Amino acid sequence: MSEIKSVAIAGASGNVGPHVLKGLAEAKFQVTVLTRSKKPGAYDSSIRVIEVDYTSVESLTAALQGIDALVSTVGGTAIESQTTIIDAAIAAGVKRFIPSEYGNCTTNPKLESFPVYSSMAKIRQHVQEKAKAGKITWTVLACGGFLDFLFARPILFDFGNHKVTLYDEGDNRMSSTSLPNIGKAIAGILKNAAATKNRIVRTSEIILTQNKILKIAQGLRPDIKWEINTVQTSSILKEGLEGISAGDFSTPTFMKIIISTALAGDVYGCAYDETDNELLGIKELTEKDFEKLIAERLG
Ligand SMILES: NC(=O)c1ccc[n+]([C@@H]2O[C@H](COP(=O)([O-])OP(=O)(O)OC[C@H]3O[C@@H](n4cnc5c(N)ncnc54)[C@H](OP(=O)(O)O)[C@@H]3O)[C@@H](O)[C@H]2O)c1
């Protein structure tokens, strides 16, 4: 496979996109940003920014001329529109497509028909069919939960109020990676295009459990009294699925499905014992680094 030099990002203005943009720029790829609407001063002047219509193959094909690889970091309702993005990428001669997934267990076949995961499975199937026909190649990055989100938001722990709800007994293992390293991993994929062709690539900076965090937090601050509750991931998942069946498409309902599967440990393969960290140049967190992260949250 010839070298990838020119890379486009779709959705660079969201949560993941800026980190991917930084990772690609630092790795010296020529970067083009695709956006629904240009905002003055949003990107460095060295970055080419093109307005696109994600519902139009023609608009996307025109924007993708001369692009070797397309990294999608689109969110929300745009996830499903990636079939159009893929068709345009093929029409423009793009060699590699990385869909917007960046998940924990998004690639687990057991979850393919579940809300949230089904859209991602549909996109994977679309690009895989095209790849089988030799029209494009693909890579999916599985990276676990975003470390930054898990520590900044009351997902695993409510550090601010010293509360924790342990999923199952709190020992479920989960891979996690920080957003800057996701950007670095994407650059690593494209620098190793042959070794990452048509496969799921896994990165994980740390495999954590809620009990591991709790033990470190209690060791660092024995004065804090934690309010501890427990829930079963299977009941939260049931609630989420029943909510969707009843027509409740609210964020909390979707979050029930995401959290109960991502935190179900080995049930959906959320802890990556084997990773591509070395290939991608991702260093794992040391116990000391991890303790520092927790100490920062404890104040
Ligand atoms: N593993 C985890 O813990 C975790 C956590 C969060 C997200 N994720 C995954 O990461 C990926 C990116 O998520 P994100 O949170 O970065 O996405 P986001 O911030 O919601 O959206 C990213 C960008 O997509 C573009 N976009 C195009 N069409 C859109 C539409 N119809 N609606 C909304 N945005 C649209 C927007 O850029 P323009 O305005 O410039 O066009 C937007 O800034 C998703 O696949 C998500 O599932 C994983």
GROMACS .gro file of C-alpha atoms and ligand atoms in nm:
model
  347
    1MET     CA    1   0.000   0.000   0.000
    2SER     CA    2   0.141   0.338  -0.096
    3GLU     CA    3   0.222   0.587   0.175
    4ILE     CA    4  -0.058   0.801   0.321
    5LYS     CA    5   0.026   1.170   0.312
    6SER     CA    6  -0.294   1.367   0.278
    7VAL     CA    7  -0.562   1.310   0.542
    8ALA     CA    8  -0.911   1.459   0.582
    9ILE     CA    9  -1.104   1.472   0.909
   10ALA     CA   10  -1.481   1.488   0.920
   11GLY     CA   11  -1.612   1.638   1.244
   12ALA     CA   12  -1.292   1.800   1.374
   13SER     CA   13  -1.483   2.048   1.592
   14GLY     CA   14  -1.631   1.795   1.838
   15ASN     CA   15  -1.493   1.614   2.142
   16VAL     CA   16  -1.264   1.368   1.965
   17GLY     CA   17  -1.189   1.560   1.644
   18PRO     CA   18  -0.952   1.828   1.785
   19HIS     CA   19  -0.731   1.557   1.936
   20VAL     CA   20  -0.722   1.363   1.608
   21LEU     CA   21  -0.639   1.686   1.422
   22LYS     CA   22  -0.352   1.754   1.664
   23GLY     CA   23  -0.223   1.396   1.640
   24LEU     CA   24  -0.222   1.410   1.259
   25ALA     CA   25  -0.063   1.755   1.243
   26GLU     CA   26   0.211   1.650   1.488
   27ALA     CA   27   0.279   1.343   1.273
   28LYS     CA   28   0.323   1.579   0.974
   29PHE     CA   29   0.028   1.462   0.766
   30GLN     CA   30  -0.125   1.723   0.532
   31VAL     CA   31  -0.459   1.780   0.699
   32THR     CA   32  -0.791   1.892   0.551
   33VAL     CA   33  -1.092   1.956   0.775
   34LEU     CA   34  -1.443   1.886   0.649
   35THR     CA   35  -1.713   2.084   0.826
   36ARG     CA   36  -2.079   2.168   0.789
   37SER     CA   37  -2.003   2.532   0.848
   38LYS     CA   38  -1.672   2.724   0.851
   39LYS     CA   39  -1.611   2.934   1.160
   40PRO     CA   40  -1.351   3.213   1.134
   41GLY     CA   41  -1.035   3.139   1.335
   42ALA     CA   42  -1.145   2.788   1.432
   43TYR     CA   43  -0.833   2.626   1.282
   44ASP     CA   44  -0.470   2.714   1.226
   45SER     CA   45  -0.418   2.889   0.892
   46SER     CA   46  -0.204   2.595   0.770
   47ILE     CA   47  -0.512   2.368   0.778
   48ARG     CA   48  -0.732   2.354   0.468
   49VAL     CA   49  -1.099   2.377   0.570
   50ILE     CA   50  -1.379   2.277   0.330
   51GLU     CA   51  -1.752   2.313   0.385
   52VAL     CA   52  -1.945   1.999   0.294
   53ASP     CA   53  -2.298   1.867   0.285
   54TYR     CA   54  -2.289   1.526   0.455
   55THR     CA   55  -2.604   1.419   0.269
   56SER     CA   56  -2.448   1.477  -0.074
   57VAL     CA   57  -2.206   1.234  -0.241
   58GLU     CA   58  -2.119   1.507  -0.496
   59SER     CA   59  -2.030   1.765  -0.230
   60LEU     CA   60  -1.814   1.516  -0.038
   61THR     CA   61  -1.650   1.372  -0.352
   62ALA     CA   62  -1.542   1.720  -0.460
   63ALA     CA   63  -1.396   1.791  -0.115
   64LEU     CA   64  -1.207   1.461  -0.104
   65GLN     CA   65  -1.009   1.501  -0.427
   66GLY     CA   66  -0.640   1.420  -0.365
   67ILE     CA   67  -0.707   1.281  -0.015
   68ASP     CA   68  -0.536   0.951   0.077
   69ALA     CA   69  -0.721   0.878   0.404
   70LEU     CA   70  -1.041   0.998   0.565
   71VAL     CA   71  -1.085   0.990   0.941
   72SER     CA   72  -1.441   1.035   1.059
   73THR     CA   73  -1.502   1.174   1.407
   74VAL     CA   74  -1.859   1.284   1.339
   75GLY     CA   75  -2.112   1.258   1.618
   76GLY     CA   76  -2.485   1.242   1.671
   77THR     CA   77  -2.714   1.184   1.379
   78ALA     CA   78  -2.417   1.204   1.139
   79ILE     CA   79  -2.301   0.854   1.241
   80GLU     CA   80  -2.555   0.696   1.005
   81SER     CA   81  -2.467   0.938   0.722
   82GLN     CA   82  -2.123   0.780   0.702
   83THR     CA   83  -2.248   0.547   0.423
   84THR     CA   84  -2.264   0.860   0.206
   85ILE     CA   85  -1.917   0.964   0.328
   86ILE     CA   86  -1.779   0.618   0.237
   87ASP     CA   87  -1.939   0.623  -0.111
   88ALA     CA   88  -1.790   0.967  -0.174
   89ALA     CA   89  -1.450   0.857  -0.045
   90ILE     CA   90  -1.453   0.570  -0.294
   91ALA     CA   91  -1.560   0.799  -0.578
   92ALA     CA   92  -1.271   1.034  -0.492
   93GLY     CA   93  -1.014   0.753  -0.474
   94VAL     CA   94  -0.952   0.772  -0.097
   95LYS     CA   95  -0.750   0.466   0.012
   96ARG     CA   96  -0.834   0.431   0.384
   97PHE     CA   97  -1.146   0.510   0.585
   98ILE     CA   98  -1.162   0.520   0.964
   99PRO     CA   99  -1.524   0.535   1.084
  100SER     CA  100  -1.643   0.727   1.388
  101GLU     CA  101  -1.655   0.463   1.662
  102TYR     CA  102  -1.378   0.510   1.921
  103GLY     CA  103  -1.570   0.281   2.150
  104ASN     CA  104  -1.530   0.027   2.417
  105CYS     CA  105  -1.735  -0.266   2.290
  106THR     CA  106  -1.881  -0.109   1.974
  107THR     CA  107  -1.732  -0.391   1.765
  108ASN     CA  108  -1.869  -0.678   1.975
  109PRO     CA  109  -2.095  -0.895   1.753
  110LYS     CA  110  -2.326  -0.961   2.053
  111LEU     CA  111  -2.422  -0.591   2.048
  112GLU     CA  112  -2.474  -0.545   1.673
  113SER     CA  113  -2.852  -0.522   1.698
  114PHE     CA  114  -2.858  -0.297   2.007
  115PRO     CA  115  -2.954   0.072   1.987
  116VAL     CA  116  -2.641   0.292   1.951
  117TYR     CA  117  -2.426  -0.001   1.839
  118SER     CA  118  -2.643  -0.096   1.541
  119SER     CA  119  -2.562   0.230   1.356
  120MET     CA  120  -2.191   0.166   1.395
  121ALA     CA  121  -2.228  -0.197   1.285
  122LYS     CA  122  -2.416  -0.080   0.975
  123ILE     CA  123  -2.130   0.153   0.878
  124ARG     CA  124  -1.870  -0.118   0.939
  125GLN     CA  125  -2.065  -0.362   0.722
  126HIS     CA  126  -2.089  -0.101   0.445
  127VAL     CA  127  -1.717  -0.028   0.437
  128GLN     CA  128  -1.626  -0.397   0.474
  129GLU     CA  129  -1.836  -0.487   0.169
  130LYS     CA  130  -1.664  -0.213  -0.033
  131ALA     CA  131  -1.324  -0.330   0.091
  132LYS     CA  132  -1.400  -0.688  -0.016
  133ALA     CA  133  -1.465  -0.550  -0.364
  134GLY     CA  134  -1.121  -0.382  -0.348
  135LYS     CA  135  -1.261  -0.028  -0.357
  136ILE     CA  136  -1.121   0.106  -0.027
  137THR     CA  137  -0.952  -0.016   0.292
  138TRP     CA  138  -1.066   0.048   0.650
  139THR     CA  139  -0.949   0.047   1.010
  140VAL     CA  140  -1.162   0.074   1.325
  141LEU     CA  141  -1.001   0.209   1.640
  142ALA     CA  142  -1.128   0.050   1.964
  143CYS     CA  143  -0.994   0.254   2.253
  144GLY     CA  144  -1.215   0.188   2.555
  145GLY     CA  145  -1.380   0.466   2.757
  146PHE     CA  146  -1.224   0.811   2.726
  147LEU     CA  147  -1.010   0.849   3.038
  148ASP     CA  148  -1.064   1.226   3.036
  149PHE     CA  149  -1.446   1.185   3.033
  150LEU     CA  150  -1.444   0.914   3.299
  151PHE     CA  151  -1.255   1.137   3.540
  152ALA     CA  152  -1.419   1.469   3.456
  153ARG     CA  153  -1.780   1.347   3.471
  154PRO     CA  154  -1.968   1.147   3.734
  155ILE     CA  155  -1.963   0.826   3.527
  156LEU     CA  156  -1.751   0.587   3.731
  157PHE     CA  157  -1.724   0.809   4.037
  158ASP     CA  158  -1.881   1.128   4.164
  159PHE     CA  159  -1.553   1.263   4.299
  160GLY     CA  160  -1.706   1.600   4.392
  161ASN     CA  161  -1.971   1.449   4.620
  162HIS     CA  162  -1.769   1.143   4.725
  163LYS     CA  163  -2.030   0.904   4.591
  164VAL     CA  164  -1.985   0.588   4.387
  165THR     CA  165  -2.229   0.343   4.235
  166LEU     CA  166  -2.044   0.017   4.182
  167TYR     CA  167  -2.157  -0.171   3.872
  168ASP     CA  168  -2.204  -0.536   3.966
  169GLU     CA  169  -1.947  -0.564   4.247
  170GLY     CA  170  -1.707  -0.300   4.109
  171ASP     CA  171  -1.453  -0.548   3.975
  172ASN     CA  172  -1.549  -0.534   3.605
  173ARG     CA  173  -1.240  -0.451   3.401
  174MET     CA  174  -1.253  -0.178   3.140
  175SER     CA  175  -0.995  -0.042   2.896
  176SER     CA  176  -0.952   0.331   2.885
  177THR     CA  177  -0.750   0.578   2.677
  178SER     CA  178  -0.708   0.955   2.695
  179LEU     CA  179  -0.820   1.179   2.408
  180PRO     CA  180  -0.465   1.298   2.319
  181ASN     CA  181  -0.357   0.935   2.283
  182ILE     CA  182  -0.658   0.863   2.059
  183GLY     CA  183  -0.524   1.135   1.828
  184LYS     CA  184  -0.180   0.977   1.845
  185ALA     CA  185  -0.326   0.631   1.778
  186ILE     CA  186  -0.501   0.753   1.462
  187ALA     CA  187  -0.171   0.895   1.335
  188GLY     CA  188  -0.009   0.561   1.426
  189ILE     CA  189  -0.269   0.371   1.223
  190LEU     CA  190  -0.206   0.583   0.914
  191LYS     CA  191   0.173   0.565   0.951
  192ASN     CA  192   0.137   0.186   0.959
  193ALA     CA  193  -0.119   0.158   0.681
  194ALA     CA  194  -0.028  -0.195   0.571
  195ALA     CA  195  -0.023  -0.340   0.925
  196THR     CA  196  -0.356  -0.179   1.013
  197LYS     CA  197  -0.541  -0.256   0.688
  198ASN     CA  198  -0.898  -0.394   0.714
  199ARG     CA  199  -0.897  -0.469   1.084
  200ILE     CA  200  -0.996  -0.351   1.429
  201VAL     CA  201  -0.699  -0.193   1.605
  202ARG     CA  202  -0.704  -0.177   1.985
  203THR     CA  203  -0.541   0.069   2.217
  204SER     CA  204  -0.568   0.088   2.594
  205GLU     CA  205  -0.367   0.309   2.826
  206ILE     CA  206  -0.500   0.133   3.132
  207ILE     CA  207  -0.739  -0.143   3.233
  208LEU     CA  208  -0.925  -0.006   3.532
  209THR     CA  209  -1.192  -0.124   3.771
  210GLN     CA  210  -1.408   0.087   4.000
  211ASN     CA  211  -1.270  -0.098   4.302
  212LYS     CA  212  -0.913  -0.024   4.194
  213ILE     CA  213  -0.996   0.349   4.180
  214LEU     CA  214  -1.178   0.331   4.514
  215LYS     CA  215  -0.883   0.157   4.682
  216ILE     CA  216  -0.637   0.418   4.552
  217ALA     CA  217  -0.871   0.704   4.652
  218GLN     CA  218  -0.915   0.560   5.002
  219GLY     CA  219  -0.538   0.516   5.035
  220LEU     CA  220  -0.470   0.873   4.925
  221ARG     CA  221  -0.745   1.034   5.135
  222PRO     CA  222  -0.842   0.810   5.428
  223ASP     CA  223  -1.036   1.107   5.571
  224ILE     CA  224  -1.300   1.089   5.292
  225LYS     CA  225  -1.607   0.882   5.367
  226TRP     CA  226  -1.750   0.745   5.042
  227GLU     CA  227  -2.119   0.683   4.992
  228ILE     CA  228  -2.119   0.346   4.812
  229ASN     CA  229  -2.413   0.189   4.627
  230THR     CA  230  -2.430  -0.104   4.390
  231VAL     CA  231  -2.635  -0.176   4.077
  232GLN     CA  232  -2.644  -0.467   3.836
  233THR     CA  233  -2.537  -0.385   3.480
  234SER     CA  234  -2.797  -0.636   3.354
  235SER     CA  235  -3.084  -0.441   3.518
  236ILE     CA  236  -2.957  -0.105   3.389
  237LEU     CA  237  -2.930  -0.253   3.040
  238LYS     CA  238  -3.286  -0.389   3.067
  239GLU     CA  239  -3.414  -0.046   3.173
  240GLY     CA  240  -3.236   0.120   2.880
  241LEU     CA  241  -3.368  -0.129   2.625
  242GLU     CA  242  -3.722  -0.108   2.765
  243GLY     CA  243  -3.702   0.273   2.752
  244ILE     CA  244  -3.606   0.267   2.383
  245SER     CA  245  -3.884   0.013   2.307
  246ALA     CA  246  -4.130   0.250   2.474
  247GLY     CA  247  -4.016   0.536   2.250
  248ASP     CA  248  -3.791   0.714   2.501
  249PHE     CA  249  -3.493   0.829   2.292
  250SER     CA  250  -3.352   1.062   2.558
  251THR     CA  251  -2.979   1.086   2.633
  252PRO     CA  252  -3.015   0.927   2.982
  253THR     CA  253  -3.184   0.623   2.824
  254PHE     CA  254  -2.909   0.583   2.564
  255MET     CA  255  -2.648   0.633   2.838
  256LYS     CA  256  -2.801   0.341   3.032
  257ILE     CA  257  -2.727   0.116   2.734
  258ILE     CA  258  -2.377   0.255   2.680
  259ILE     CA  259  -2.271   0.242   3.046
  260SER     CA  260  -2.422  -0.096   3.127
  261THR     CA  261  -2.244  -0.257   2.831
  262ALA     CA  262  -1.914  -0.068   2.860
  263LEU     CA  263  -1.899  -0.146   3.231
  264ALA     CA  264  -2.001  -0.509   3.197
  265GLY     CA  265  -1.638  -0.613   3.183
  266ASP     CA  266  -1.566  -0.941   3.015
  267VAL     CA  267  -1.930  -0.994   2.905
  268TYR     CA  268  -1.871  -0.767   2.602
  269GLY     CA  269  -1.490  -0.775   2.591
  270CYS     CA  270  -1.433  -0.430   2.738
  271ALA     CA  271  -1.081  -0.497   2.867
  272TYR     CA  272  -0.821  -0.540   2.597
  273ASP     CA  273  -0.556  -0.777   2.724
  274GLU     CA  274  -0.398  -0.767   2.379
  275THR     CA  275  -0.348  -0.429   2.217
  276ASP     CA  276  -0.172  -0.259   1.927
  277ASN     CA  277  -0.014  -0.004   2.163
  278GLU     CA  278   0.340  -0.080   2.053
  279LEU     CA  279   0.260  -0.045   1.681
  280LEU     CA  280   0.077   0.282   1.745
  281GLY     CA  281   0.340   0.423   1.981
  282ILE     CA  282   0.102   0.442   2.279
  283LYS     CA  283   0.256   0.414   2.624
  284GLU     CA  284   0.051   0.258   2.904
  285LEU     CA  285  -0.012   0.457   3.220
  286THR     CA  286   0.205   0.363   3.515
  287GLU     CA  287   0.041   0.300   3.855
  288LYS     CA  288   0.199   0.630   3.966
  289ASP     CA  289   0.043   0.823   3.673
  290PHE     CA  290  -0.292   0.665   3.753
  291GLU     CA  291  -0.266   0.759   4.121
  292LYS     CA  292  -0.183   1.116   4.015
  293LEU     CA  293  -0.501   1.132   3.806
  294ILE     CA  294  -0.708   1.020   4.103
  295ALA     CA  295  -0.527   1.255   4.342
  296GLU     CA  296  -0.609   1.548   4.112
  297ARG     CA  297  -0.978   1.460   4.130
  298LEU     CA  298  -0.970   1.435   4.508
  299GLY     CA  299  -0.829   1.788   4.533
  300LIG     N1  300  -1.540   0.575   2.412
  300LIG     C1  301  -1.595   0.680   2.466
  300LIG     O1  302  -1.586   0.700   2.589
  300LIG     C2  303  -1.663   0.782   2.379
  300LIG     C3  304  -1.712   0.899   2.437
  300LIG     C4  305  -1.770   0.996   2.354
  300LIG     C5  306  -1.779   0.974   2.216
  300LIG     N2  307  -1.732   0.857   2.164
  300LIG     C6  308  -1.741   0.834   2.017
  300LIG     O2  309  -1.656   0.927   1.951
  300LIG     C7  310  -1.712   0.965   1.825
  300LIG     C8  311  -1.714   1.118   1.812
  300LIG     O3  312  -1.792   1.169   1.918
  300LIG     P1  313  -1.787   1.324   1.959
  300LIG     O4  314  -1.847   1.332   2.094
  300LIG     O5  315  -1.651   1.379   1.934
  300LIG     O6  316  -1.888   1.384   1.851
  300LIG     P2  317  -1.958   1.527   1.857
  300LIG     O7  318  -1.872   1.619   1.936
  300LIG     O8  319  -2.101   1.511   1.895
  300LIG     O9  320  -1.959   1.568   1.701
  300LIG     C9  321  -1.841   1.578   1.625
  300LIG    C10  322  -1.862   1.665   1.504
  300LIG    O10  323  -1.943   1.599   1.407
  300LIG    C11  324  -1.983   1.698   1.312
  300LIG     N3  325  -2.119   1.671   1.263
  300LIG    C12  326  -2.155   1.651   1.134
  300LIG     N4  327  -2.283   1.628   1.122
  300LIG    C13  328  -2.336   1.631   1.244
  300LIG    C14  329  -2.467   1.613   1.293
  300LIG     N5  330  -2.570   1.586   1.212
  300LIG     N6  331  -2.487   1.623   1.426
  300LIG    C15  332  -2.382   1.647   1.510
  300LIG     N7  333  -2.252   1.665   1.467
  300LIG    C16  334  -2.232   1.657   1.334
  300LIG    C17  335  -1.972   1.833   1.383
  300LIG    O11  336  -1.866   1.905   1.322
  300LIG     P3  337  -1.894   2.032   1.226
  300LIG    O12  338  -1.991   2.120   1.297
  300LIG    O13  339  -1.758   2.093   1.213
  300LIG    O14  340  -1.947   1.978   1.098
  300LIG    C18  341  -1.936   1.794   1.525
  300LIG    O15  342  -1.856   1.888   1.591
  300LIG    C19  343  -1.850   0.900   1.818
  300LIG    O16  344  -1.842   0.786   1.738
  300LIG    C20  345  -1.880   0.861   1.961
  300LIG    O17  346  -1.960   0.747   1.972
  300LIG    C21  347  -1.674   0.762   2.241
   0.00000   0.00000   0.00000
